[in-house]
mmCIF file of C-alpha atoms and ligand atoms in Angstrom:
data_model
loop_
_atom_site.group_PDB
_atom_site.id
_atom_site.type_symbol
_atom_site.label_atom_id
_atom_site.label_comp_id
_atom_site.label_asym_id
_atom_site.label_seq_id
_atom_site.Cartn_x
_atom_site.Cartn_y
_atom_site.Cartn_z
ATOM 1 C CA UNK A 14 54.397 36.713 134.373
ATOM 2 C CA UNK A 15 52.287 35.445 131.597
ATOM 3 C CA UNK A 16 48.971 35.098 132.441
ATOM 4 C CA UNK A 17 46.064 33.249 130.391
ATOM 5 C CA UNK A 18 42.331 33.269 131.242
ATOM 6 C CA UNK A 19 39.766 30.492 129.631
ATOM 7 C CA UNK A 20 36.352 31.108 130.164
ATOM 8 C CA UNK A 21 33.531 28.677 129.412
ATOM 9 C CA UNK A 22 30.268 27.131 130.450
ATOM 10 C CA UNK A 23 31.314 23.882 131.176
ATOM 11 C CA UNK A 24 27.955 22.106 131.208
ATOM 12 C CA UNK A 25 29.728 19.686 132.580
ATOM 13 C CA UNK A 26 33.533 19.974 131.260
ATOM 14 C CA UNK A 27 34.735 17.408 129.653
ATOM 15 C CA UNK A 28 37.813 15.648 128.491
ATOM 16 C CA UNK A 29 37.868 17.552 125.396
ATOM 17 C CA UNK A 30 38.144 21.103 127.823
ATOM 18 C CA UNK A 31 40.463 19.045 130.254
ATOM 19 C CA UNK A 32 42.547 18.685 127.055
ATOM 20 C CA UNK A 33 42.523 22.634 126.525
ATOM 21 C CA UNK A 34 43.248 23.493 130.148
ATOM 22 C CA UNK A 35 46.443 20.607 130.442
ATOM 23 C CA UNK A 36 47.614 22.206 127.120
ATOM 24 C CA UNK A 37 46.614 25.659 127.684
ATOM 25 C CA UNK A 38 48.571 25.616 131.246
ATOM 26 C CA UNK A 39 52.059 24.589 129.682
ATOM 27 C CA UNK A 40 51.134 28.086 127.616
ATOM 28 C CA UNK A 41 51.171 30.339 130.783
ATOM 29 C CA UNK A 42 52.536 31.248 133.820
ATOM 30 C CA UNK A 43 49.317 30.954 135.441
ATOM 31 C CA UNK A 44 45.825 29.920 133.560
ATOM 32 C CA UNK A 45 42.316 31.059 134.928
ATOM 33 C CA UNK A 46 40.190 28.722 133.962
ATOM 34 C CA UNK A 47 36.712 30.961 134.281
ATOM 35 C CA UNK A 48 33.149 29.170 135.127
ATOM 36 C CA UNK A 49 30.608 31.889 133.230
ATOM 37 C CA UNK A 50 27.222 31.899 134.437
ATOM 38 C CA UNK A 51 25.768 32.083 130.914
ATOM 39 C CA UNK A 52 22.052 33.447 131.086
ATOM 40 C CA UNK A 53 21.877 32.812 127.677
ATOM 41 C CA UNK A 54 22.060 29.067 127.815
ATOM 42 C CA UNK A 55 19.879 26.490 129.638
ATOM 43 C CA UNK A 56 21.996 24.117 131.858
ATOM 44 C CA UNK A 57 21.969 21.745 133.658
ATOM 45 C CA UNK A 58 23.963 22.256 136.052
ATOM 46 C CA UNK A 59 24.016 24.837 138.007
ATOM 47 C CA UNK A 60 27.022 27.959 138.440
ATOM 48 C CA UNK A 61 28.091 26.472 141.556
ATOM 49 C CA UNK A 62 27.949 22.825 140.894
ATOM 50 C CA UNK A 63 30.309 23.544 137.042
ATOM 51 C CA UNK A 64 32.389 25.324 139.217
ATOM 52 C CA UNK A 65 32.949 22.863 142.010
ATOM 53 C CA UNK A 66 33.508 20.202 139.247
ATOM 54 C CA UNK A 67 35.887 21.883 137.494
ATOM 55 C CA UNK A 68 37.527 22.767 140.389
ATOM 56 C CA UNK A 69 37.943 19.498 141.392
ATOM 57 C CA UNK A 70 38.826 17.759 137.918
ATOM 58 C CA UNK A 71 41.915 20.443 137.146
ATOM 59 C CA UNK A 72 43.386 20.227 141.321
ATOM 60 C CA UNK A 73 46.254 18.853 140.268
ATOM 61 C CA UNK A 74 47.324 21.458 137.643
ATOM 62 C CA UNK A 75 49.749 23.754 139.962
ATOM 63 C CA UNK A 76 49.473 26.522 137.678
ATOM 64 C CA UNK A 77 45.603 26.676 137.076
ATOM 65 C CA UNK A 78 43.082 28.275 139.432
ATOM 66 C CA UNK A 79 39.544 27.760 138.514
ATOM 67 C CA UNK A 80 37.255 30.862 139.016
ATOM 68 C CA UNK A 81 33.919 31.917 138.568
ATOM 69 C CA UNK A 82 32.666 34.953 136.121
ATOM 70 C CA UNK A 83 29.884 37.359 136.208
ATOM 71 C CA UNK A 84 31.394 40.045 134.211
ATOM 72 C CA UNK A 85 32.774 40.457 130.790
ATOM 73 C CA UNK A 86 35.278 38.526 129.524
ATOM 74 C CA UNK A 87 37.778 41.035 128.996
ATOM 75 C CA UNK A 88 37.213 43.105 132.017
ATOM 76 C CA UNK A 89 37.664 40.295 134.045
ATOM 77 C CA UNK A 90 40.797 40.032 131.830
ATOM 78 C CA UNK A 91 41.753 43.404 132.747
ATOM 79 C CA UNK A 92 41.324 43.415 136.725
ATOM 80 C CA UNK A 93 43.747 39.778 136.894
ATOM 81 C CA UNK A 94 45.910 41.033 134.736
ATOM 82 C CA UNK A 95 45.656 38.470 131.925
ATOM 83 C CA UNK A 96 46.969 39.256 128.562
ATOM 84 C CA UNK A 97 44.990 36.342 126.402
ATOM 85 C CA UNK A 98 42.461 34.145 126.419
ATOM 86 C CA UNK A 99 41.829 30.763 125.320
ATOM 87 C CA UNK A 100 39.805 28.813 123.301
ATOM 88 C CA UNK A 101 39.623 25.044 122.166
ATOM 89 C CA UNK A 102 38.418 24.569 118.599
ATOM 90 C CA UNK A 103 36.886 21.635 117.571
ATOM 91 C CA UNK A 104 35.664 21.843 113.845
ATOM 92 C CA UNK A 105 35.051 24.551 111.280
ATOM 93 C CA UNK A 106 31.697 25.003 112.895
ATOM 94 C CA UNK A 107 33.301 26.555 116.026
ATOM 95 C CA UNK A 108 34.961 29.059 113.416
ATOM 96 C CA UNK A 109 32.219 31.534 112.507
ATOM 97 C CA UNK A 110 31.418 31.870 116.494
ATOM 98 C CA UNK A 111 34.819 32.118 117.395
ATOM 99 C CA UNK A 112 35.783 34.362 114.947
ATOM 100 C CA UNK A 113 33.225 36.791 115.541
ATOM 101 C CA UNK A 114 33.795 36.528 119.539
ATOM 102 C CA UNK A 115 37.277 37.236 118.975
ATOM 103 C CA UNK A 116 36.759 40.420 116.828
ATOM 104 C CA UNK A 117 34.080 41.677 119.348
ATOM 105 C CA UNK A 118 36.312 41.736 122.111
ATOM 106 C CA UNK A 119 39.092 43.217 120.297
ATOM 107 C CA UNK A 120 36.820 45.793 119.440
ATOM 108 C CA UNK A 121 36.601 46.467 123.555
ATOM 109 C CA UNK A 122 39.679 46.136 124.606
ATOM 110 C CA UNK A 123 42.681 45.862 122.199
ATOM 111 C CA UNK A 124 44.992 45.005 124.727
ATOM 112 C CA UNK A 125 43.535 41.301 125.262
ATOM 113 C CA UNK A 126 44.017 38.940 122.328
ATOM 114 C CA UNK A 127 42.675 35.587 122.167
ATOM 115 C CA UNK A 128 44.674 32.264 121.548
ATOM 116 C CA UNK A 129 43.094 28.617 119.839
ATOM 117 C CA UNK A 130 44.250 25.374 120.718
ATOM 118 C CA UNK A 131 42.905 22.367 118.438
ATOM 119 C CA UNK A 132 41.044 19.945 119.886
ATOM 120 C CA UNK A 133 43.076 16.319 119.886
ATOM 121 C CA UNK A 134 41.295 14.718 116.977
ATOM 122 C CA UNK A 135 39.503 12.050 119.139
ATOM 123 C CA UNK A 136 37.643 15.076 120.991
ATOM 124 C CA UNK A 137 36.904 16.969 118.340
ATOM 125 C CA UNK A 138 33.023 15.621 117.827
ATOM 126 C CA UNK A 139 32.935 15.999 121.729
ATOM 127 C CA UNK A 140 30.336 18.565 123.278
ATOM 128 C CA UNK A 141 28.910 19.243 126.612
ATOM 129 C CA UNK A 142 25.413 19.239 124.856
ATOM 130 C CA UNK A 143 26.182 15.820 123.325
ATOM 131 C CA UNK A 144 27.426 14.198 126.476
ATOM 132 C CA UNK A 145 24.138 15.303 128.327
ATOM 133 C CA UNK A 146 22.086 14.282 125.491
ATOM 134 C CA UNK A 147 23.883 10.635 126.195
ATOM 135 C CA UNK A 148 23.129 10.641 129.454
ATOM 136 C CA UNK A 149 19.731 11.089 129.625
ATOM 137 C CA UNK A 150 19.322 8.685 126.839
ATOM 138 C CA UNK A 151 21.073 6.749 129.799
ATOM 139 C CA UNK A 152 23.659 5.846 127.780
ATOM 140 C CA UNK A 153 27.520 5.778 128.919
ATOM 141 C CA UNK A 154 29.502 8.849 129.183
ATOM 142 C CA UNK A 155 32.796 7.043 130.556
ATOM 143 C CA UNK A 156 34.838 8.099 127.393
ATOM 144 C CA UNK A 157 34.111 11.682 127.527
ATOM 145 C CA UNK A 158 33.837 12.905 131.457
ATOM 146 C CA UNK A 159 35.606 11.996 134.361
ATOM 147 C CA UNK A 160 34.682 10.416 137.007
ATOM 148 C CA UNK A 161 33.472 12.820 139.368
ATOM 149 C CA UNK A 162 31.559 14.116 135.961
ATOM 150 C CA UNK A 163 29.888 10.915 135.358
ATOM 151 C CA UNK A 164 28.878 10.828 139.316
ATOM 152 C CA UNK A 165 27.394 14.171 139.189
ATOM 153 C CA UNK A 166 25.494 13.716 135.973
ATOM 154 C CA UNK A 167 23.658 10.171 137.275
ATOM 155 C CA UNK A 168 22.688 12.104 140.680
ATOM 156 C CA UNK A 169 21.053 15.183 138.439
ATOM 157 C CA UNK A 170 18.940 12.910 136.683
ATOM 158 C CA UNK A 171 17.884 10.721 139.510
HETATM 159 P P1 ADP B 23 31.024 28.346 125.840
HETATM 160 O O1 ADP B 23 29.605 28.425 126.258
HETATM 161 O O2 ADP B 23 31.843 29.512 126.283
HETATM 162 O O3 ADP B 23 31.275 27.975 124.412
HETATM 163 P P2 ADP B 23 31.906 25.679 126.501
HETATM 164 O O4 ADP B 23 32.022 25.112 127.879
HETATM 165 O O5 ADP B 23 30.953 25.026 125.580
HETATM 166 O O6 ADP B 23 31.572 27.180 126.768
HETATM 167 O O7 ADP B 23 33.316 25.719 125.809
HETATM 168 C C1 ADP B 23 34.388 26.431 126.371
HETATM 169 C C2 ADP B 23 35.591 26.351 125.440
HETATM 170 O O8 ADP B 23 36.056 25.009 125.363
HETATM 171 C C3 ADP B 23 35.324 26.768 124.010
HETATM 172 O O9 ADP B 23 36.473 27.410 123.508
HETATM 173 C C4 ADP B 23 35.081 25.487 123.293
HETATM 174 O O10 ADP B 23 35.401 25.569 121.920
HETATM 175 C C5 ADP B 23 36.075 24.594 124.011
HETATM 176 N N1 ADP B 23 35.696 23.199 123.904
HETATM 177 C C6 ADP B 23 34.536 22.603 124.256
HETATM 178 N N2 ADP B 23 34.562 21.272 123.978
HETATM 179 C C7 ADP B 23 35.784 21.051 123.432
HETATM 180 C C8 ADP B 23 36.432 19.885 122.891
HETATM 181 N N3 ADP B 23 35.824 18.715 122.827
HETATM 182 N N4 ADP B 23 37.683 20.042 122.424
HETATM 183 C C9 ADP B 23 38.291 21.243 122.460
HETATM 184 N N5 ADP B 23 37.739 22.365 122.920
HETATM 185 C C10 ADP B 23 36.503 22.273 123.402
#
């Protein structure tokens, strides 16, 4: 069994990560699609809420079960028994990041390689950053979240 694991913030997820995940599923057996807690980045949202909404905009995606992580990306790797993980990238600018994530966890665990879808062309100037940025400009995130993600964001900044 082939097993993938796709971590992320998802501060809120988007189409443009729904679009990895849909792809990213047909790749795998199974796909974990990982909620990271982040303490590097300011959210809004918090671990819980990304991870109920994710949870809820992937449910009908038999093969995908939508976790949360606390641990290292390839440990957590290691203990489900995944064998790569997945990115999405967008533009050159998600290179040098990429790049230098992918080497670092090679560096930990050789076993655990990492895999890149490319963004469908009409997501690729899509962000979580820029769709919050929209919204509290108030202005309308229809084209880039779903539903759900569009109710969630308008409650936050009530
Ligand atoms: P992280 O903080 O780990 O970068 P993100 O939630 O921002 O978390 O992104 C998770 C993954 O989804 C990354 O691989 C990122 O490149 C990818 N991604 C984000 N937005 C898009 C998009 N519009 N199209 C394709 N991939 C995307």
């Amino acid at each position: 069994m082939k097993i993938g694991f796709y971590p992320g913030s998802f501060d809120p997820i988007t189409f443009g990560h729904v679009d990895i995940a849909t792809r990213g599923a047909k790749l795998f057996d199974k796909l974990y699609v990982a909620v990271s807690r982040n303490p590097n980045k300011k959210m809004m949202f918090s671990a819980e809420e990304r991870f109920e909404l994710v949870k809820e905009v992937l449910k009908d995606i038999p093969n995908i079960e939508v976790i949360r992580s606390d641990i290292l990306t390839v440990e957590h790797c290691r203990q489900l028994g995944a064998t790569h993980i997945l990115r999405g990238l967008r533009a050159v600018t998600d290179y040098d990041y990429e790049f230098q994530q992918t080497n670092f966890n090679r560096t930990i665990s050789n076993e655990i390689d990492t895999v890149f879808l490319m963004t469908e062309g009409r997501y690729s100037f899509l962000s979580s950053s820029s769709v919050r940025e929209l919204a509290v400009f108030k202005g309308d995130v229809s084209p880039f979240v779903p539903d759900v993600v569009k109710k969630a964001i308008f409650a936050k900044l009530k």
